[in-house]
Coordinates of C-alpha atoms in Angstrom, one line a residue:
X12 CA 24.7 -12.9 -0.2
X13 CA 23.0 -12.9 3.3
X14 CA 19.8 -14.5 4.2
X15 CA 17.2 -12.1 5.2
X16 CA 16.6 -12.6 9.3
X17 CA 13.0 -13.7 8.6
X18 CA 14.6 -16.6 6.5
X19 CA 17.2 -18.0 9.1
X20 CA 16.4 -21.1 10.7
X21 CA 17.6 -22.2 14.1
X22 CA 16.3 -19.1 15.7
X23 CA 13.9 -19.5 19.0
X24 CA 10.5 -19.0 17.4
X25 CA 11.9 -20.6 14.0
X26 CA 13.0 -24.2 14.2
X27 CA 14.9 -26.3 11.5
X28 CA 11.9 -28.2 11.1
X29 CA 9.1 -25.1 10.7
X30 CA 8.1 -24.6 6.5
X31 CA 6.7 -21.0 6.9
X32 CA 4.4 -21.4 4.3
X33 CA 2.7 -24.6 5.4
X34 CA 2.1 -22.9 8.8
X35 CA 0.9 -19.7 7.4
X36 CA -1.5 -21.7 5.2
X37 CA -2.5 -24.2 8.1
X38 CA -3.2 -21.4 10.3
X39 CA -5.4 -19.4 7.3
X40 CA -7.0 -22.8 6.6
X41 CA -7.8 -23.2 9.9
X42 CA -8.9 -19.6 10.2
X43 CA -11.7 -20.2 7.2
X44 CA -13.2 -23.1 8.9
X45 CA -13.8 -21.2 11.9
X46 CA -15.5 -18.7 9.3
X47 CA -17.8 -21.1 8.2
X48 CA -19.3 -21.4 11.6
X49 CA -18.6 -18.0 13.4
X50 CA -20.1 -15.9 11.6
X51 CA -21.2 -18.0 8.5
X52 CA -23.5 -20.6 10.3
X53 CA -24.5 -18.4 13.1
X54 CA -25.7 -16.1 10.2
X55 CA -27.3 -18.2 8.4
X56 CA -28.9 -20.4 10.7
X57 CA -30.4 -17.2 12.1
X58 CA -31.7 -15.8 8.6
X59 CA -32.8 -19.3 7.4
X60 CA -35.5 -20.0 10.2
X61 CA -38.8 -18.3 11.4
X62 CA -38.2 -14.6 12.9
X63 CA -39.5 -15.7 16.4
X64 CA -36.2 -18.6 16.2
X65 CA -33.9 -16.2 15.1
X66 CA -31.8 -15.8 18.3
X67 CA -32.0 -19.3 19.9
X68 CA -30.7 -20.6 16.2
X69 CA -27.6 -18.7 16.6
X70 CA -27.1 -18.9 20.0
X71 CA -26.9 -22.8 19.5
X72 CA -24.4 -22.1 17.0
X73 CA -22.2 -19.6 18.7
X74 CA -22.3 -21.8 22.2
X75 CA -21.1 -24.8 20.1
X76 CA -18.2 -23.1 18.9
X77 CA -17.2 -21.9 21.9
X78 CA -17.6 -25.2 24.3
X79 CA -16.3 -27.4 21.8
X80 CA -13.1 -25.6 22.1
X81 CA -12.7 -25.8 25.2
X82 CA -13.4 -29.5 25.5
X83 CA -11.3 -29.6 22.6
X84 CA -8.1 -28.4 24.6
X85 CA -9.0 -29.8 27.9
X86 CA -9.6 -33.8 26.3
X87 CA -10.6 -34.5 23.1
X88 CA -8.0 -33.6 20.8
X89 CA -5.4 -36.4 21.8
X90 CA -8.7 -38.5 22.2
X91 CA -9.1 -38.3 18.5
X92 CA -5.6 -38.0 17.2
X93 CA -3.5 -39.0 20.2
X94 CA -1.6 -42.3 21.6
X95 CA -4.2 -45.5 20.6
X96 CA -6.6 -46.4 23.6
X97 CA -8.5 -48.6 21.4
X98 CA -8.6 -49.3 17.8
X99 CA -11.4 -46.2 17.6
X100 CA -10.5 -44.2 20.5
X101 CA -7.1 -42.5 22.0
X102 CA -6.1 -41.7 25.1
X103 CA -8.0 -38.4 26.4
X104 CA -5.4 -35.6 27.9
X105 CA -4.8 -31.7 28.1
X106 CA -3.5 -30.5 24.7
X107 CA -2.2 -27.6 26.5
X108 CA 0.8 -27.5 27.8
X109 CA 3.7 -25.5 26.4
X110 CA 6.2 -28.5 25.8
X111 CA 3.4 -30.1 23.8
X112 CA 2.2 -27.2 21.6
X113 CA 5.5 -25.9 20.6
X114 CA 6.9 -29.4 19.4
X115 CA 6.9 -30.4 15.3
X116 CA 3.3 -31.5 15.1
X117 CA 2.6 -35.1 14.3
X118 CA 0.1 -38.2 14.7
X119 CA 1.4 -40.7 16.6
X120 CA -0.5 -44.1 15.6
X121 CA -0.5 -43.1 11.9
X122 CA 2.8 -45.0 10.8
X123 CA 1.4 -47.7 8.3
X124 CA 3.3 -51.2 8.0
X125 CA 3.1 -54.1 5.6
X126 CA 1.9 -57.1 6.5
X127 CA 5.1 -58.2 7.4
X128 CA 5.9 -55.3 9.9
X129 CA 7.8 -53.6 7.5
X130 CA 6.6 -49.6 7.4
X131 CA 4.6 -49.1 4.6
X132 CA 4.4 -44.9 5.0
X133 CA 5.8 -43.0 7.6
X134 CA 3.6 -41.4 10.6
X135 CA 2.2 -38.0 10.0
X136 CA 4.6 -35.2 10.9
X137 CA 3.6 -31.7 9.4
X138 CA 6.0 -29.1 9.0
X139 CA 4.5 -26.8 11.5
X140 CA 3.5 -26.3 15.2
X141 CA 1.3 -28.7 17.2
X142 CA -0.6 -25.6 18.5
X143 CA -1.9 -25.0 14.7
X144 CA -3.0 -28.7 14.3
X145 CA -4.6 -28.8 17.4
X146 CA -6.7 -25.4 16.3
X147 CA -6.9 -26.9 12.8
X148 CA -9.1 -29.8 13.7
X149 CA -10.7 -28.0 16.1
X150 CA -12.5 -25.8 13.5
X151 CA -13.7 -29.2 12.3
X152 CA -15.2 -30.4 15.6
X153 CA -16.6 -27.1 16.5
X154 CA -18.6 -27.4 13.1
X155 CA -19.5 -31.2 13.6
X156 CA -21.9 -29.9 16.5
X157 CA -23.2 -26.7 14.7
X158 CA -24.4 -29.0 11.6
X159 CA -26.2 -31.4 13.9
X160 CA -28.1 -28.7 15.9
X161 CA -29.5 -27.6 12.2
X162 CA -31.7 -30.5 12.7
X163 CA -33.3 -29.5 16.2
X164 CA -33.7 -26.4 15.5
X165 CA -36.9 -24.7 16.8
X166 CA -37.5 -26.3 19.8
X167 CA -34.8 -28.4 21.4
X168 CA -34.6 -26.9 25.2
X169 CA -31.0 -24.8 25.4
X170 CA -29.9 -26.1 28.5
X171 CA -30.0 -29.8 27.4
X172 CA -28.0 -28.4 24.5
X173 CA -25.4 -27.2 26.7
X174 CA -24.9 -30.6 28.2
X175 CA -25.2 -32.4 24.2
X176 CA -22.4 -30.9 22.8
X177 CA -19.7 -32.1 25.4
X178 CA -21.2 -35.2 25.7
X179 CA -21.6 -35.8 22.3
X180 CA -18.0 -34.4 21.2
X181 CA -16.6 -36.8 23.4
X182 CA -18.3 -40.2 23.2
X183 CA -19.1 -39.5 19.2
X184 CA -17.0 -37.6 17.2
X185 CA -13.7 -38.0 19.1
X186 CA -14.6 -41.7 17.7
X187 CA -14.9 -41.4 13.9
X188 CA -11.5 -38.9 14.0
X189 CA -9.4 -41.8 15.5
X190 CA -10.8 -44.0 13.4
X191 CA -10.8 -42.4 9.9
X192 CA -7.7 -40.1 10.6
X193 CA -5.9 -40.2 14.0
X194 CA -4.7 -44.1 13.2
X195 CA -7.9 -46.0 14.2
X196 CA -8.8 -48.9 12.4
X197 CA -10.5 -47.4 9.3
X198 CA -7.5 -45.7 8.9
X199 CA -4.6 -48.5 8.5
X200 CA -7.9 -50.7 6.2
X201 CA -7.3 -48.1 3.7
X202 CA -10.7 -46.1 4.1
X203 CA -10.6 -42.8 2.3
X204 CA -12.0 -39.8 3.8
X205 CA -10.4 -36.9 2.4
X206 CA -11.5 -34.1 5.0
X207 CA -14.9 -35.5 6.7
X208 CA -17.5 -36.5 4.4
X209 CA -17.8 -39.4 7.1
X210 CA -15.9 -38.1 10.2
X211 CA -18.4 -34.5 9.8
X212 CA -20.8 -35.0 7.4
X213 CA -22.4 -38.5 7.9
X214 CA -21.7 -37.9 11.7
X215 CA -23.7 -34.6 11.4
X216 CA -26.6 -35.4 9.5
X217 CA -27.0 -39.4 11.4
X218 CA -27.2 -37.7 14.3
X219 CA -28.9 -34.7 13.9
X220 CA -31.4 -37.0 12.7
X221 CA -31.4 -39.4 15.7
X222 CA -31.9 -36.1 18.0
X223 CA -34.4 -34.9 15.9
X224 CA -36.6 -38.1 16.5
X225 CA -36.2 -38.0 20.5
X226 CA -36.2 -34.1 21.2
X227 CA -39.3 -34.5 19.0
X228 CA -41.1 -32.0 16.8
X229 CA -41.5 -28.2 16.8
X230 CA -45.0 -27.0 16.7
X231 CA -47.8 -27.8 14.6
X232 CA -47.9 -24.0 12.9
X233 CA -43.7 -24.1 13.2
X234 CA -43.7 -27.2 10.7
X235 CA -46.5 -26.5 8.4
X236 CA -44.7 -22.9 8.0
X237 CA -40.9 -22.0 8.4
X238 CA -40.3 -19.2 6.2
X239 CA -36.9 -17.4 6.4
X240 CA -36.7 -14.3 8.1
X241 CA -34.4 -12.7 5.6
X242 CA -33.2 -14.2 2.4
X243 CA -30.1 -12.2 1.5
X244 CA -28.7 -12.3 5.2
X245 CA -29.1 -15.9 4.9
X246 CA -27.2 -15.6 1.4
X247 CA -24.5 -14.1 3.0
X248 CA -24.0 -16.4 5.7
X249 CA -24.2 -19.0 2.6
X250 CA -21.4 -17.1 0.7
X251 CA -19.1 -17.6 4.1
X252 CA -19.8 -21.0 4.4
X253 CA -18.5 -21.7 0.7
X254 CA -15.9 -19.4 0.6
X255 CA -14.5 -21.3 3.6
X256 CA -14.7 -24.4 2.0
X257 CA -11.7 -23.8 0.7
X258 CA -9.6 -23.6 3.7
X259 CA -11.7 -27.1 4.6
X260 CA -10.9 -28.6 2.3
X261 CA -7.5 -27.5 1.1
X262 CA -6.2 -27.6 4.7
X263 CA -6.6 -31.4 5.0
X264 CA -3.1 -32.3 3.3
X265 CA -1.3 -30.2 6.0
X266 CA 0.8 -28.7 3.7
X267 CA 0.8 -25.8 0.9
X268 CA 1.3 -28.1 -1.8
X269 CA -0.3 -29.7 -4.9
X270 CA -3.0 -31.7 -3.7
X271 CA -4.2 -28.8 -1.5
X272 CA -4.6 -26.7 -4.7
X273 CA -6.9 -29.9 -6.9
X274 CA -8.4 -29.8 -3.7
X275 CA -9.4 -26.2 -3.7
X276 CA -10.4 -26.2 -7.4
X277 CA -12.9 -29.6 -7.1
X278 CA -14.3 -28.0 -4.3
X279 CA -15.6 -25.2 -6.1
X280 CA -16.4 -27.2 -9.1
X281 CA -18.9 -29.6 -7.9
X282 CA -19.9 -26.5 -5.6
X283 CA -21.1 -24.9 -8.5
X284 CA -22.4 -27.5 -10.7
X285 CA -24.7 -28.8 -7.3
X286 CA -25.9 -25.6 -7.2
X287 CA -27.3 -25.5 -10.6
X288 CA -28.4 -28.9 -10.9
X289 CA -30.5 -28.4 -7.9
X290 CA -32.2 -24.7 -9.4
X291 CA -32.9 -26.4 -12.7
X292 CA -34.6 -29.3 -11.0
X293 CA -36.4 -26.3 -9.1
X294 CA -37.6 -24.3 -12.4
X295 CA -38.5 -28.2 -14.0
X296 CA -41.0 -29.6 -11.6
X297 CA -42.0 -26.1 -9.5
X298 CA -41.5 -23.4 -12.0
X299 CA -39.3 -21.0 -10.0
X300 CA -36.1 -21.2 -9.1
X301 CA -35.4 -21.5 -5.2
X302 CA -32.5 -19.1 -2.9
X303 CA -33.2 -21.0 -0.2
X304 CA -33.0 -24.4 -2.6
X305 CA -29.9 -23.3 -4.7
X306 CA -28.3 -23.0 -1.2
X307 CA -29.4 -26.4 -0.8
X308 CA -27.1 -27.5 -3.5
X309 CA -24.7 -25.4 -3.0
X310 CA -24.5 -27.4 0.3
X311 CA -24.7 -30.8 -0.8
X312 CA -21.9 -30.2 -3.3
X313 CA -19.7 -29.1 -0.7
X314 CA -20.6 -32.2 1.4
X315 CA -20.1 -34.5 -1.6
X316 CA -16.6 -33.9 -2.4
X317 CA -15.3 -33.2 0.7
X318 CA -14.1 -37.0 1.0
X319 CA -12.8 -37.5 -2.2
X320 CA -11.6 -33.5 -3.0
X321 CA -7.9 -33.7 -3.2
X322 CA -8.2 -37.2 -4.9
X323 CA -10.5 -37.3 -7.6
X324 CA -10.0 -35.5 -11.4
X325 CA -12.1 -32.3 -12.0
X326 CA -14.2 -33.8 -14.6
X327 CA -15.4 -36.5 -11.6
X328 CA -15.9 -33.4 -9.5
X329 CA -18.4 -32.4 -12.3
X330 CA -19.8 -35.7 -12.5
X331 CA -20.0 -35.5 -8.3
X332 CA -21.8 -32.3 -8.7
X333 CA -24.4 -33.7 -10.8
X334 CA -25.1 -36.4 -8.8
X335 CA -25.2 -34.0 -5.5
X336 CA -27.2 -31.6 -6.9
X337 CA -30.1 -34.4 -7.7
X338 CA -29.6 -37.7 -5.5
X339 CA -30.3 -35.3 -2.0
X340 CA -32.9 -33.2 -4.4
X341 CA -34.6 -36.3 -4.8
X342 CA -34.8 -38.0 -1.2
X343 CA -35.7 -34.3 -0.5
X344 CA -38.3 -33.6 -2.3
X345 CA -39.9 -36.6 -3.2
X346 CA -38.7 -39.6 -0.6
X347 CA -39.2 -37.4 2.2
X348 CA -42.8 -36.9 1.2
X349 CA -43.5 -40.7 0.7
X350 CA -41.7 -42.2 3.8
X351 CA -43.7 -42.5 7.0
X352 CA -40.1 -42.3 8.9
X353 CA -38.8 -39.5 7.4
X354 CA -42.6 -37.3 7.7
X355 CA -42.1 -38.4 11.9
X356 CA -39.5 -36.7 12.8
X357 CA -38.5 -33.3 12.3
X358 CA -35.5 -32.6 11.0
X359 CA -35.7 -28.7 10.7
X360 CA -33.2 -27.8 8.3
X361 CA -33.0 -30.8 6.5
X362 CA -29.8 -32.0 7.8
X363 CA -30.2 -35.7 6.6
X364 CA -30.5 -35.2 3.4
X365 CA -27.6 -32.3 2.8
X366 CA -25.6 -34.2 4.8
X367 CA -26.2 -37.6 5.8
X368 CA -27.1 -38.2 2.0
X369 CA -24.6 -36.3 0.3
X370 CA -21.8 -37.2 2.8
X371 CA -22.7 -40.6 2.1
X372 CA -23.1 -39.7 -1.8
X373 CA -19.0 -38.5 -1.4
X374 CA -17.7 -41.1 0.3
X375 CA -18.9 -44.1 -2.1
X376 CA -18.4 -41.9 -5.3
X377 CA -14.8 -41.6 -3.9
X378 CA -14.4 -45.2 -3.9
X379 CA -16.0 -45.4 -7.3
X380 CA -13.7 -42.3 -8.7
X381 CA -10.4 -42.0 -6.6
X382 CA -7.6 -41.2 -9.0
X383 CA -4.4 -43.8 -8.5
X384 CA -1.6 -40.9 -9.2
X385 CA -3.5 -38.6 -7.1
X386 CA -4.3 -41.2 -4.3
X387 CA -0.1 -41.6 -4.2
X388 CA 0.2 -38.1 -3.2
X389 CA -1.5 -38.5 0.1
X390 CA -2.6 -41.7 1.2
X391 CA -0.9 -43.8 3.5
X392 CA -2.0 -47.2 1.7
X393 CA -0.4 -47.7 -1.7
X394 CA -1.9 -48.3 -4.6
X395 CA -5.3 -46.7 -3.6
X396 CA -8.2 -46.4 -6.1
X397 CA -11.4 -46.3 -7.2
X398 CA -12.9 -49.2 -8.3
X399 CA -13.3 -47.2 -12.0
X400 CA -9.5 -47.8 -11.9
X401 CA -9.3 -51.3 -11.5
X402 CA -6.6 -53.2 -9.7
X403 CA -7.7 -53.0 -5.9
X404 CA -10.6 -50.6 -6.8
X405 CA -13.5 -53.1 -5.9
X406 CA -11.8 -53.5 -2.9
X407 CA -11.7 -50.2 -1.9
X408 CA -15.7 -49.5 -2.7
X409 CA -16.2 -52.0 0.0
X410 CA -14.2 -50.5 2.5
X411 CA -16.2 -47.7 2.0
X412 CA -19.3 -49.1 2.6
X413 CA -17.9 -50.6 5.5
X414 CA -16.5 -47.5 7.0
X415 CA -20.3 -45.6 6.3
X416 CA -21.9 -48.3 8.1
X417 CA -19.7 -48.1 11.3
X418 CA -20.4 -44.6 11.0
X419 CA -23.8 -44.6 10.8
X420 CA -24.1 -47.1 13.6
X421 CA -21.9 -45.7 16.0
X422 CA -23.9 -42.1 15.9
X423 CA -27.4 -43.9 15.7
X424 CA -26.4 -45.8 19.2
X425 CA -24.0 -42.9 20.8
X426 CA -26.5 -39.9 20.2
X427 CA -29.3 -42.2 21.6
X428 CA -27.9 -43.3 24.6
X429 CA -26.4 -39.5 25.5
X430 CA -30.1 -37.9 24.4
X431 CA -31.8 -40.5 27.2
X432 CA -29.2 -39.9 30.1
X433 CA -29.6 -36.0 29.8
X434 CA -33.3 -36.9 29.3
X435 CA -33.1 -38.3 33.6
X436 CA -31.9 -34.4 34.6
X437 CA -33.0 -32.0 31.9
X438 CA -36.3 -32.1 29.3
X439 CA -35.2 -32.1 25.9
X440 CA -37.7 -29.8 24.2
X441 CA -39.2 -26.8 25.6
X442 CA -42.2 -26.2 27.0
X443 CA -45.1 -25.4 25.5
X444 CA -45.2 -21.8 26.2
X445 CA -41.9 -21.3 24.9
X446 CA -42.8 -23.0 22.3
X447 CA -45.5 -20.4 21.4
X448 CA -43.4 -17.6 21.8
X449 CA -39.7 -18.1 20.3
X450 CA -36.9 -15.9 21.2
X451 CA -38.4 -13.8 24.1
X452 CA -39.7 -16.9 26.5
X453 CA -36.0 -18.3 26.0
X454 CA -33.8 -15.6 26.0
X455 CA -35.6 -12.5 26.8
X456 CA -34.4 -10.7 23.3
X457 CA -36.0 -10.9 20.0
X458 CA -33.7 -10.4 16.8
X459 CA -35.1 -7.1 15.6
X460 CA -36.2 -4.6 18.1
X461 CA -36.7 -1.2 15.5
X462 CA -38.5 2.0 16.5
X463 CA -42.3 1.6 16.0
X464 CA -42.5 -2.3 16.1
X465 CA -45.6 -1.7 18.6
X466 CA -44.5 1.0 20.4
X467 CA -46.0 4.6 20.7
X468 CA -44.3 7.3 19.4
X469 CA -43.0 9.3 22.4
X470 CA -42.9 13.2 22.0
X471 CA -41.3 14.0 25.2
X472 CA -38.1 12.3 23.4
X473 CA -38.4 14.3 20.5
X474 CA -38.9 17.9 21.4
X475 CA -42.3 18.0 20.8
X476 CA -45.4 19.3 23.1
X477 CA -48.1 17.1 21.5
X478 CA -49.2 14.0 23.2
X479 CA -50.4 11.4 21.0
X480 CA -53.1 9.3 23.4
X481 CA -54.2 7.1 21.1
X482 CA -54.2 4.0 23.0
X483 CA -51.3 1.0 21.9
X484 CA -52.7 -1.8 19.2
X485 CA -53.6 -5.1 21.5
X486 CA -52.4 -7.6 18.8
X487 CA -48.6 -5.7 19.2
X488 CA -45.9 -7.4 21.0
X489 CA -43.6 -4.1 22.6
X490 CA -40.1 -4.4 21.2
X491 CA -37.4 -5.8 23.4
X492 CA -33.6 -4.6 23.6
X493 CA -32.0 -2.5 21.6
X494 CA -34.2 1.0 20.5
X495 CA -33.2 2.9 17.3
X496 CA -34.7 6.2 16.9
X497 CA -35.7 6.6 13.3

């Protein structure tokens, strides 16, 4: 029986070494990350803060997405999963070139030896395209940044926002992705970080925390009231982001196959049983149950197994979710209140706690919970556990720790330093009048611009003879951009 054309191998576009349906599910992993952030952080980051932030929020988001890319291509992916510069950094160069893109993809400095030289697991080699790896962990980068600017939200001056993210996407997260996954040190200890609860998460919310303390705070009447501008966009923008968890986290084995499907499934587990934990702590100690905090948990859970998601059983994804929904809950909304730190500096959205904590929640409970059988599937280090599982389990709780430590230093030092040299050429908050205003100082738009929000009703648009002369209210702002005619 012949093989249908679309089956042969050997042609041009269809190599011996192409699986069709690890490349169609890289490239529709990929594709869902890039959801989460264009449209589903843009939305929500533009629904979740005050109306007069609405457009600089997602304008920080969408400008993220876009340079990182960019930088992405130019440098920075072979920087993070190229030839070893050092044992935390490879060598930067252009990821664009057609003899480079079309090739099988593969990580060179990932090939694991024993201690006696002997190789231990081979280097990764997916069965697809460079080109989609390189727009895989792209989508990862790209929402590194748009997590971090969560926590300067409201007042951090776009133009030395333009100059963080390159800076900061080279000399700080290029770093944790060689470390943890392009063949860096971290990565031939044994660390485990399944898809980024360290390389994105603990990155993120470290140093969206460190920016937060040296672009300073928003104003006075900004922090004692933030109220979303509308709840259900800001839903929907939510419902993206999980949704796309899936690619997230079910892309990270770079193949359609078994792990990628546990890893779907916990994903959505502890999503869910975050989410509740967190609206029942809600209803216990305030009475009402929260949308904007039940996205909170929804949030954390995601963090939280995102290290351990293709390697833990789906009852520990339970018990993960529990402890996500209530651990960040608590350093929320009860730590935060007590600690003189935390009340200093003004970390809008919260970004320490969702991520920084729960990241760091993930990547400790992976070395507590990490299944053996599981571990075998995908890990270059045999005989990986949890230390629940005995054997080298301690061992591997300690690496972890390690790992979050390096982590957490690296960002604390690397977001400083880039924060202070842009500080010489550029002011890292806005001014004062801005400030005041929102939207229309900065950008000269304002989110919604309907008929009638403070403008006079005009009859020589509508056919009509009457003149209304009533004279405009003085405590009206005109609307800006876009007029609909009701």
């Amino acid at each position: 029986m012949a093989i249908a054309p679309a089956y042969e191998e050997h042609l041009p576009a269809s190599p011996s070494w192409l699986n069709k349906g690890d490349n169609a599910w890289q490239l529709t992993a990929a594709t869902l990350v890039g959801l989460q952030s264009m449209p589903g952080l843009v939305i929500l980051y533009a629904s979740i803060v005050k109306k007069k932030w609405a457009v600089n929020s997602a304008f920080m988001a969408l400008y993220a997405f876009a340079a990182v890319l960019i930088c992405w291509v130019l440098l920075c992916y072979r920087m993070a999963f190229g030839d070893k510069l050092l044992p935390f950094w490879g060598k930067g160069a252009p990821a664009l070139g057609q003899k480079f893109l079309i090739n099988q993809a593969k990580v060179p400095e990932t090939t694991h030896h024993f201690k006696n030289g002997t190789v231990e697991s081979k280097k990764s080699e997916p069965l697809f395209a460079m080109a989609s790896l390189v727009y895989f962990q792209f989508t990862f980068a790209a929402i590194t940044l748009i997590l971090l600017a969560g926590s300067v939200l409201g007042r951090m001056n776009i133009r030395a926002w333009m100059a963080f993210v390159p800076l900061w996407l080279v000399f700080s997260y290029t770093v944790g992705a060689f470390s943890l996954w392009g063949g860096g040190f971290l990565y031939h200890w044994g660390v485990i970080d399944y898809s980024g609860g360290y390389v994105i998460h603990l990155s993120s919310g470290v140093a969206g925390f460190t920016a937060a303390y040296w672009v300073g705070p928003r104003l006075k009447s900004d922090r004692e009231r933030f109220p979303p501008n509308n709840v259900l966009l800001m839903l929907a923008g939510a419902g993206l982001l999980w949704m796309g968890w899936s690619g997230f986290n079910g892309g990270a084995p770079y193949a359609a196959n078994i792990d990628a499907s546990i890893a779907v499934l916990n994903t959505n587990i502890c999503a869910a049983t975050s989410l509740l934990v967190w609206t029942s702590l809600d209803v216990i100690f305030f009475s009402k149950p929260s949308v904007v905090g039940a996205v909170q948990g929804m949030m954390t859970g995601l963090v939280c197994i995102t290290p351990g998601a293709g390697l833990v059983q789906s009852w520990a994804a339970i018990v993960m979710g529990i402890l996500s929904g209530s651990i960040p809950w608590m350093t929320m909304m009860i730590l935060h209140k007590k600690s003189s730190l935390l009340q200093k500096v003004d970390d809008a959205l919260g970004v320490f706690h969702t991520h920084a904590v729960a990241g760091l929640l993930g990547g400790l409970l992976t070395g507590l919970l990490a299944e053996p059988e599981l571990c075998s599937l995908i890990l270059p280090v045999s005989n990986s556990r949890g230390a629940f599982y005995g054997g080298s389990g301690g061992l591997q709780f300690l690496k972890q720790l390690v790992a979050a430590g390096f982590i957490t230093g690296w960002n604390l030092v690397s977001t400083t330093l880039i924060l202070l040299a842009i500080q010489f050429f550029i002011p890292l908050r806005m001014p004062e009048d801005q400030l005041e205003i929102g939207d229309d100082a900065v950008h000269g738009e304002e989110a919604y611009a309907l008929w009638g929000d403070g403008e006079k009703y005009d009859p020589t648009r509508h056919g009509s003879s009457i003149v209304d002369k009533t004279s405009p209210s003085p405590y009206v702002n005109g609307a800006r951009g876009l007029t609909i005619d009701l």
